Amino acid sequence: MRAARLIKLVLLLQARPSMTAAELARELEVSERTVARDVLSLSEAGVPVYADRGRAGGYRLIGGYRTRLTGLGRSEAEALFLSGVPSALREMGLADAASAARLKVSAALLPELRDAATGVAQRFHLDAPAWYQEPETPALLPEIADAVWDDRRITARYLRKDTEVERELEPYGLVLKAGVWYLAARTEGDYRVYRVDRFTAVAAAERASASGAQPTGAQPTGSEAAGSEAAGSEAANERFTRDATFDLPAFWAERAAQFARSILREQVVLRLSANGVRQLPYVTERAAAREAIARAQSEDGPDEQGRLTVTLAVESADVAYAQLLALGPEGEILAPPELRTRFTTAAHRTAALYA
């Protein structure tokens, strides 16, 4: 712990010309007295840390004590700092590691490139969760993330509707979609997607080896017990061989498209005004709306009154009712008849309110 703090202190001083004891204490989350002791330890170890006295004083490195990354241009440095997603790293328990990595890069960059991190942070920010959603970090996300990084098999309990099931998984990758974490994993030779917030328990997968197995009721000898313990330790940390051809972005894109198609099981026919055509992608599933509009425009086109009749894929009649009400008079439901009747009733009730 202290060794890591000393390294971070040196990197902080490499990245900046001078820092006060208060600034170092704040960055390292320790007291100023601890900073003074750490600086003394570094000096005794041969690191040239110099203390400037007075109100404007502080600590600095002398004698050109630094390393540099060579061949890294400004655009490359900015892209490097842009690649992190702070909220995702924090939720996976990697915020400290990412901070240390950025600090090391900053310390090693040429002086004229050290503002790259600040420049990017002031120009780009990724806010992953959707609007009107309180972001929640799944309790088991850090453990699952560790297994993903280590290519380690896990045994997981997972809620499927009202039933809890147990699966042995090879965790391949994590995806953050609109504030929701998903795990891409291989099980029984097939790749599947799981919502991380539905995991109720995660543990290292254990497989008893044939040589270490004991008959029921048998007591192992001392040497057998030691061998069994070692075998158990290896089993508890059992790793899998990752399929080198697995492409997480491509896999997710394919599964996301499959999911979008799978939930759009019903169809609605509606006649849209020009305004309705513009509004439809904003009130229902965007890709389905654009596909329906493009198909209608290429096949029949608008009628003499400029209205376009589209066949729209929807999740269900109830979902379509809730979404398409937002079109108001810009859209007329033609089919199915039951849905048209619901809209007719809603229109009469609305008119009565404003009569």
Short mmCIF file of C-alpha atoms in Angstrom, two decimals:
data_model
loop_
_atom_site.label_atom_id
_atom_site.label_comp_id
_atom_site.label_asym_id
_atom_site.label_seq_id
_atom_site.Cartn_x
_atom_site.Cartn_y
_atom_site.Cartn_z
CA MET A 1 0.00 0.00 0.00
CA ARG A 2 2.76 2.45 1.01
CA ALA A 3 4.92 1.43 -1.94
CA ALA A 4 2.08 2.22 -4.33
CA ARG A 5 1.59 5.59 -2.62
CA LEU A 6 5.30 6.45 -2.97
CA ILE A 7 5.19 5.62 -6.67
CA LYS A 8 2.12 7.78 -7.12
CA LEU A 9 3.81 10.65 -5.28
CA VAL A 10 6.78 10.50 -7.65
CA LEU A 11 4.49 10.38 -10.67
CA LEU A 12 2.54 13.38 -9.42
CA LEU A 13 5.76 15.37 -9.12
CA GLN A 14 6.85 14.22 -12.58
CA ALA A 15 3.57 15.42 -14.07
CA ARG A 16 3.69 18.87 -12.42
CA PRO A 17 6.54 21.33 -11.85
CA SER A 18 5.79 21.70 -8.14
CA MET A 19 3.13 20.68 -5.62
CA THR A 20 2.47 21.80 -2.06
CA ALA A 21 2.17 19.39 0.83
CA ALA A 22 -1.56 20.14 1.00
CA GLU A 23 -2.03 19.35 -2.71
CA LEU A 24 -0.12 16.08 -2.40
CA ALA A 25 -2.06 15.13 0.73
CA ARG A 26 -5.34 15.73 -1.10
CA GLU A 27 -4.29 13.68 -4.13
CA LEU A 28 -2.92 10.82 -2.03
CA GLU A 29 -5.74 10.98 0.56
CA VAL A 30 -3.31 11.15 3.49
CA SER A 31 -2.20 13.80 5.99
CA GLU A 32 0.50 16.39 5.28
CA ARG A 33 2.63 14.75 7.97
CA THR A 34 2.44 11.47 6.03
CA VAL A 35 3.49 13.34 2.87
CA ALA A 36 6.53 14.72 4.71
CA ARG A 37 7.50 11.23 5.90
CA ASP A 38 7.05 9.80 2.39
CA VAL A 39 9.22 12.55 0.87
CA LEU A 40 11.93 11.82 3.44
CA SER A 41 11.79 8.11 2.56
CA LEU A 42 12.11 8.90 -1.14
CA SER A 43 15.10 11.16 -0.50
CA GLU A 44 16.79 8.45 1.53
CA ALA A 45 16.17 6.04 -1.37
CA GLY A 46 17.94 8.37 -3.79
CA VAL A 47 14.94 10.02 -5.46
CA PRO A 48 15.86 13.71 -5.87
CA VAL A 49 12.86 15.36 -4.19
CA TYR A 50 13.52 18.99 -3.25
CA ALA A 51 11.48 21.06 -0.77
CA ASP A 52 11.01 24.77 -1.44
CA ARG A 53 10.34 26.70 1.75
CA GLY A 54 7.99 29.64 2.21
CA ARG A 55 4.40 30.50 1.35
CA ALA A 56 4.83 29.66 -2.34
CA GLY A 57 6.97 26.63 -1.62
CA GLY A 58 6.32 22.97 -2.22
CA TYR A 59 7.95 19.79 -3.44
CA ARG A 60 9.56 19.21 -6.81
CA LEU A 61 11.89 16.80 -8.56
CA ILE A 62 15.31 17.97 -9.65
CA GLY A 63 17.98 16.66 -11.97
CA GLY A 64 15.60 15.68 -14.81
CA TYR A 65 14.24 12.69 -12.87
CA ARG A 66 11.61 11.44 -15.31
CA THR A 67 10.89 9.01 -18.12
CA ARG A 68 9.19 9.89 -21.37
CA LEU A 69 7.03 8.14 -23.91
CA THR A 70 8.51 8.79 -27.34
CA GLY A 71 6.72 8.98 -30.66
CA LEU A 72 3.36 9.98 -29.16
CA GLY A 73 1.71 12.95 -30.88
CA ARG A 74 -0.93 15.31 -29.49
CA SER A 75 -3.87 13.67 -31.28
CA GLU A 76 -2.70 10.24 -30.11
CA ALA A 77 -2.32 11.44 -26.52
CA GLU A 78 -5.79 13.02 -26.57
CA ALA A 79 -7.33 9.86 -28.02
CA LEU A 80 -5.67 7.85 -25.25
CA PHE A 81 -7.27 9.97 -22.53
CA LEU A 82 -10.60 9.95 -24.35
CA SER A 83 -10.77 6.15 -24.33
CA GLY A 84 -11.80 5.81 -20.68
CA VAL A 85 -15.40 5.78 -19.43
CA PRO A 86 -15.11 7.06 -15.82
CA SER A 87 -18.49 5.81 -14.59
CA ALA A 88 -17.97 2.33 -16.07
CA LEU A 89 -14.46 2.04 -14.63
CA ARG A 90 -15.75 3.10 -11.22
CA GLU A 91 -18.57 0.55 -11.25
CA MET A 92 -16.18 -2.26 -12.22
CA GLY A 93 -13.83 -1.31 -9.39
CA LEU A 94 -11.10 -0.11 -11.78
CA ALA A 95 -11.16 3.63 -11.05
CA ASP A 96 -7.91 3.59 -9.05
CA ALA A 97 -6.10 1.50 -11.65
CA ALA A 98 -7.28 3.80 -14.47
CA SER A 99 -6.27 6.89 -12.48
CA ALA A 100 -2.80 5.48 -11.88
CA ALA A 101 -2.44 4.58 -15.56
CA ARG A 102 -3.41 8.08 -16.69
CA LEU A 103 -1.03 9.54 -14.16
CA LYS A 104 1.85 7.40 -15.43
CA VAL A 105 1.14 8.44 -19.01
CA SER A 106 0.92 12.13 -18.03
CA ALA A 107 4.19 11.91 -16.15
CA ALA A 108 5.96 10.35 -19.12
CA LEU A 109 4.62 12.69 -21.78
CA LEU A 110 6.62 15.56 -23.17
CA PRO A 111 5.85 18.86 -21.35
CA GLU A 112 4.02 20.32 -24.35
CA LEU A 113 1.59 17.36 -24.35
CA ARG A 114 0.71 17.28 -20.65
CA ASP A 115 -2.43 19.36 -21.09
CA ALA A 116 -3.93 16.64 -23.32
CA ALA A 117 -5.87 15.03 -20.47
CA THR A 118 -7.36 18.34 -19.30
CA GLY A 119 -8.15 19.45 -22.85
CA VAL A 120 -10.06 16.27 -23.65
CA ALA A 121 -11.92 16.25 -20.33
CA GLN A 122 -13.17 19.78 -20.99
CA ARG A 123 -14.41 18.86 -24.48
CA PHE A 124 -15.88 15.34 -24.23
CA HIS A 125 -17.85 13.54 -21.54
CA LEU A 126 -19.79 10.27 -21.78
CA ASP A 127 -22.87 9.94 -19.55
CA ALA A 128 -23.89 6.30 -20.01
CA PRO A 129 -27.29 6.03 -18.22
CA ALA A 130 -30.47 7.02 -20.04
CA TRP A 131 -32.54 10.04 -19.00
CA TYR A 132 -34.88 9.73 -16.02
CA GLN A 133 -33.04 6.69 -14.70
CA GLU A 134 -31.24 6.54 -11.39
CA PRO A 135 -27.97 4.69 -12.13
CA GLU A 136 -27.47 1.61 -9.97
CA THR A 137 -24.30 -0.44 -9.81
CA PRO A 138 -25.01 -4.22 -9.68
CA ALA A 139 -23.56 -5.59 -6.45
CA LEU A 140 -21.73 -8.45 -8.18
CA LEU A 141 -20.30 -6.40 -11.07
CA PRO A 142 -16.75 -6.07 -9.63
CA GLU A 143 -16.51 -9.85 -9.08
CA ILE A 144 -17.77 -10.57 -12.59
CA ALA A 145 -15.38 -7.98 -14.04
CA ASP A 146 -12.46 -9.70 -12.25
CA ALA A 147 -13.47 -13.03 -13.80
CA VAL A 148 -13.69 -11.40 -17.25
CA TRP A 149 -10.19 -9.93 -16.92
CA ASP A 150 -8.70 -13.21 -15.66
CA ASP A 151 -10.54 -15.54 -18.11
CA ARG A 152 -11.78 -17.42 -15.05
CA ARG A 153 -14.78 -19.76 -15.07
CA ILE A 154 -17.55 -18.90 -12.64
CA THR A 155 -20.54 -20.67 -11.20
CA ALA A 156 -23.40 -18.20 -11.08
CA ARG A 157 -26.97 -18.13 -9.83
CA TYR A 158 -29.25 -16.11 -12.07
CA LEU A 159 -32.87 -14.96 -11.87
CA ARG A 160 -34.90 -15.99 -14.91
CA LYS A 161 -38.35 -14.51 -14.40
CA ASP A 162 -39.43 -16.00 -11.05
CA THR A 163 -36.99 -18.90 -11.12
CA GLU A 164 -33.37 -18.97 -9.93
CA VAL A 165 -31.08 -21.11 -12.07
CA GLU A 166 -27.42 -22.08 -11.74
CA ARG A 167 -24.99 -21.97 -14.63
CA GLU A 168 -21.28 -22.51 -15.13
CA LEU A 169 -20.10 -19.68 -17.34
CA GLU A 170 -17.02 -18.61 -19.24
CA PRO A 171 -17.31 -14.80 -18.96
CA TYR A 172 -16.08 -13.24 -22.21
CA GLY A 173 -17.00 -9.58 -21.93
CA LEU A 174 -19.09 -6.84 -20.34
CA VAL A 175 -21.31 -4.36 -22.18
CA LEU A 176 -22.81 -1.16 -20.75
CA LYS A 177 -26.00 -0.29 -22.64
CA ALA A 178 -28.07 2.75 -21.59
CA GLY A 179 -26.93 2.39 -17.97
CA VAL A 180 -27.55 -1.39 -17.82
CA TRP A 181 -24.67 -3.89 -17.59
CA TYR A 182 -24.74 -7.12 -19.61
CA LEU A 183 -22.39 -10.11 -19.55
CA ALA A 184 -21.51 -12.00 -22.72
CA ALA A 185 -20.59 -15.54 -21.67
CA ARG A 186 -20.14 -18.99 -23.14
CA THR A 187 -21.99 -21.90 -21.58
CA GLU A 188 -22.41 -25.40 -22.97
CA GLY A 189 -20.61 -24.32 -26.14
CA ASP A 190 -23.00 -21.44 -26.87
CA TYR A 191 -22.59 -17.68 -26.39
CA ARG A 192 -25.38 -15.98 -24.43
CA VAL A 193 -26.16 -12.61 -22.87
CA TYR A 194 -27.07 -12.08 -19.21
CA ARG A 195 -28.16 -8.96 -17.32
CA VAL A 196 -25.65 -8.45 -14.53
CA ASP A 197 -28.24 -7.09 -12.08
CA ARG A 198 -30.06 -10.45 -12.22
CA PHE A 199 -27.11 -12.42 -10.82
CA THR A 200 -27.69 -13.38 -7.20
CA ALA A 201 -24.43 -15.22 -6.51
CA VAL A 202 -21.08 -15.65 -8.24
CA ALA A 203 -18.22 -17.97 -7.27
CA ALA A 204 -15.12 -19.43 -8.88
CA ALA A 205 -16.05 -22.60 -10.74
CA GLU A 206 -14.89 -25.78 -9.04
CA ARG A 207 -14.34 -29.10 -10.73
CA ALA A 208 -13.21 -32.15 -8.76
CA SER A 209 -10.38 -34.01 -10.47
CA ALA A 210 -10.54 -37.79 -10.75
CA SER A 211 -7.30 -38.24 -8.79
CA GLY A 212 -8.48 -35.94 -6.01
CA ALA A 213 -11.96 -37.45 -5.62
CA GLN A 214 -12.73 -39.22 -2.36
CA PRO A 215 -15.31 -41.93 -1.81
CA THR A 216 -18.28 -40.84 0.24
CA GLY A 217 -17.46 -41.04 3.94
CA ALA A 218 -13.71 -41.70 3.42
CA GLN A 219 -11.23 -39.65 5.43
CA PRO A 220 -8.13 -38.52 3.46
CA THR A 221 -4.65 -39.02 4.85
CA GLY A 222 -2.35 -36.06 5.52
CA SER A 223 -0.64 -36.22 2.14
CA GLU A 224 -3.95 -36.79 0.39
CA ALA A 225 -5.45 -33.83 2.21
CA ALA A 226 -2.57 -31.58 1.11
CA GLY A 227 -2.93 -32.77 -2.48
CA SER A 228 -6.68 -32.33 -2.34
CA GLU A 229 -6.26 -28.79 -0.99
CA ALA A 230 -3.85 -27.90 -3.79
CA ALA A 231 -6.16 -29.43 -6.38
CA GLY A 232 -9.07 -27.53 -4.88
CA SER A 233 -7.11 -24.28 -5.06
CA GLU A 234 -6.36 -24.92 -8.74
CA ALA A 235 -10.00 -25.84 -9.42
CA ALA A 236 -11.27 -22.74 -7.64
CA ASN A 237 -9.16 -20.62 -9.97
CA GLU A 238 -9.83 -22.64 -13.09
CA ARG A 239 -9.33 -20.62 -16.23
CA PHE A 240 -10.72 -21.17 -19.68
CA THR A 241 -9.06 -20.79 -23.05
CA ARG A 242 -10.57 -17.79 -24.79
CA ASP A 243 -11.74 -18.23 -28.38
CA ALA A 244 -9.41 -15.93 -30.31
CA THR A 245 -12.07 -15.41 -33.02
CA PHE A 246 -14.64 -13.99 -30.57
CA ASP A 247 -15.37 -10.33 -31.39
CA LEU A 248 -17.32 -8.67 -28.56
CA PRO A 249 -18.53 -5.56 -30.50
CA ALA A 250 -19.69 -7.67 -33.45
CA PHE A 251 -21.33 -10.24 -31.16
CA TRP A 252 -23.19 -7.52 -29.23
CA ALA A 253 -24.34 -5.76 -32.42
CA GLU A 254 -25.76 -9.03 -33.75
CA ARG A 255 -27.50 -9.97 -30.50
CA ALA A 256 -28.88 -6.47 -30.01
CA ALA A 257 -30.39 -6.56 -33.49
CA GLN A 258 -31.84 -10.02 -32.81
CA PHE A 259 -33.35 -8.79 -29.55
CA ALA A 260 -34.89 -5.75 -31.20
CA ARG A 261 -36.46 -7.95 -33.87
CA SER A 262 -37.64 -10.58 -31.40
CA ILE A 263 -39.68 -8.19 -29.25
CA LEU A 264 -41.47 -6.61 -32.25
CA ARG A 265 -43.98 -9.43 -32.69
CA GLU A 266 -47.08 -7.56 -33.91
CA GLN A 267 -47.90 -5.07 -36.65
CA VAL A 268 -49.92 -1.87 -36.78
CA VAL A 269 -51.09 -0.11 -39.94
CA LEU A 270 -51.44 3.65 -39.63
CA ARG A 271 -51.85 6.66 -41.88
CA LEU A 272 -49.51 9.54 -41.12
CA SER A 273 -49.49 13.21 -42.00
CA ALA A 274 -46.19 14.81 -42.99
CA ASN A 275 -45.70 15.85 -39.36
CA GLY A 276 -46.58 12.31 -38.26
CA VAL A 277 -43.88 10.89 -40.51
CA ARG A 278 -41.33 13.17 -38.85
CA GLN A 279 -42.55 12.36 -35.33
CA LEU A 280 -42.92 8.58 -35.60
CA PRO A 281 -39.21 7.71 -34.97
CA TYR A 282 -39.34 9.71 -31.73
CA VAL A 283 -42.38 8.01 -30.20
CA THR A 284 -41.71 4.36 -31.04
CA GLU A 285 -38.76 2.04 -31.74
CA ARG A 286 -36.59 4.20 -33.97
CA ALA A 287 -35.15 1.58 -36.32
CA ALA A 288 -38.56 -0.06 -36.86
CA ALA A 289 -40.16 3.33 -37.55
CA ARG A 290 -37.55 4.35 -40.09
CA GLU A 291 -37.73 0.97 -41.81
CA ALA A 292 -41.54 1.21 -42.04
CA ILE A 293 -41.40 4.75 -43.44
CA ALA A 294 -38.72 3.89 -46.01
CA ARG A 295 -40.66 0.83 -47.17
CA ALA A 296 -43.91 2.79 -47.53
CA GLN A 297 -42.22 5.63 -49.41
CA SER A 298 -40.57 3.24 -51.87
CA GLU A 299 -43.69 1.12 -52.48
CA ASP A 300 -46.76 3.38 -52.58
CA GLY A 301 -45.64 6.82 -51.50
CA PRO A 302 -47.94 9.50 -50.06
CA ASP A 303 -51.56 9.76 -51.17
CA GLU A 304 -53.13 12.81 -52.82
CA GLN A 305 -53.44 14.48 -49.39
CA GLY A 306 -49.78 13.90 -48.60
CA ARG A 307 -50.47 11.16 -46.05
CA LEU A 308 -48.31 8.04 -45.86
CA THR A 309 -49.68 4.61 -44.91
CA VAL A 310 -47.09 2.53 -43.06
CA THR A 311 -47.02 -0.95 -41.56
CA LEU A 312 -45.15 -0.67 -38.29
CA ALA A 313 -43.67 -3.54 -36.24
CA VAL A 314 -44.51 -3.12 -32.55
CA GLU A 315 -43.96 -5.05 -29.34
CA SER A 316 -47.67 -5.41 -28.54
CA ALA A 317 -51.01 -3.65 -28.96
CA ASP A 318 -50.73 -2.20 -25.45
CA VAL A 319 -47.26 -0.79 -26.10
CA ALA A 320 -48.37 0.59 -29.47
CA TYR A 321 -51.37 2.27 -27.83
CA ALA A 322 -49.18 3.96 -25.23
CA GLN A 323 -46.59 5.09 -27.78
CA LEU A 324 -48.76 6.13 -30.73
CA LEU A 325 -51.13 8.25 -28.62
CA ALA A 326 -48.31 10.80 -28.66
CA LEU A 327 -48.94 11.39 -32.38
CA GLY A 328 -52.38 12.83 -31.67
CA PRO A 329 -54.13 13.92 -34.90
CA GLU A 330 -50.94 13.35 -36.93
CA GLY A 331 -51.56 9.59 -37.09
CA GLU A 332 -54.66 7.47 -37.78
CA ILE A 333 -54.76 3.80 -36.77
CA LEU A 334 -56.17 1.64 -39.58
CA ALA A 335 -55.48 -1.86 -38.21
CA PRO A 336 -55.89 -3.98 -36.20
CA PRO A 337 -59.57 -3.12 -35.60
CA GLU A 338 -59.33 -3.58 -31.82
CA LEU A 339 -56.56 -0.99 -31.58
CA ARG A 340 -58.47 1.43 -33.83
CA THR A 341 -61.47 1.10 -31.49
CA ARG A 342 -59.26 1.98 -28.49
CA PHE A 343 -58.01 5.08 -30.28
CA THR A 344 -61.55 6.05 -31.30
CA THR A 345 -62.66 5.82 -27.67
CA ALA A 346 -59.64 7.84 -26.53
CA ALA A 347 -60.36 10.50 -29.15
CA HIS A 348 -64.00 10.86 -28.02
CA ARG A 349 -62.98 11.09 -24.38
CA THR A 350 -60.36 13.71 -25.19
CA ALA A 351 -62.83 15.73 -27.26
CA ALA A 352 -65.34 15.61 -24.40
CA LEU A 353 -62.77 17.06 -22.04
CA TYR A 354 -62.22 20.05 -24.32
CA ALA A 355 -65.82 20.50 -25.51
#
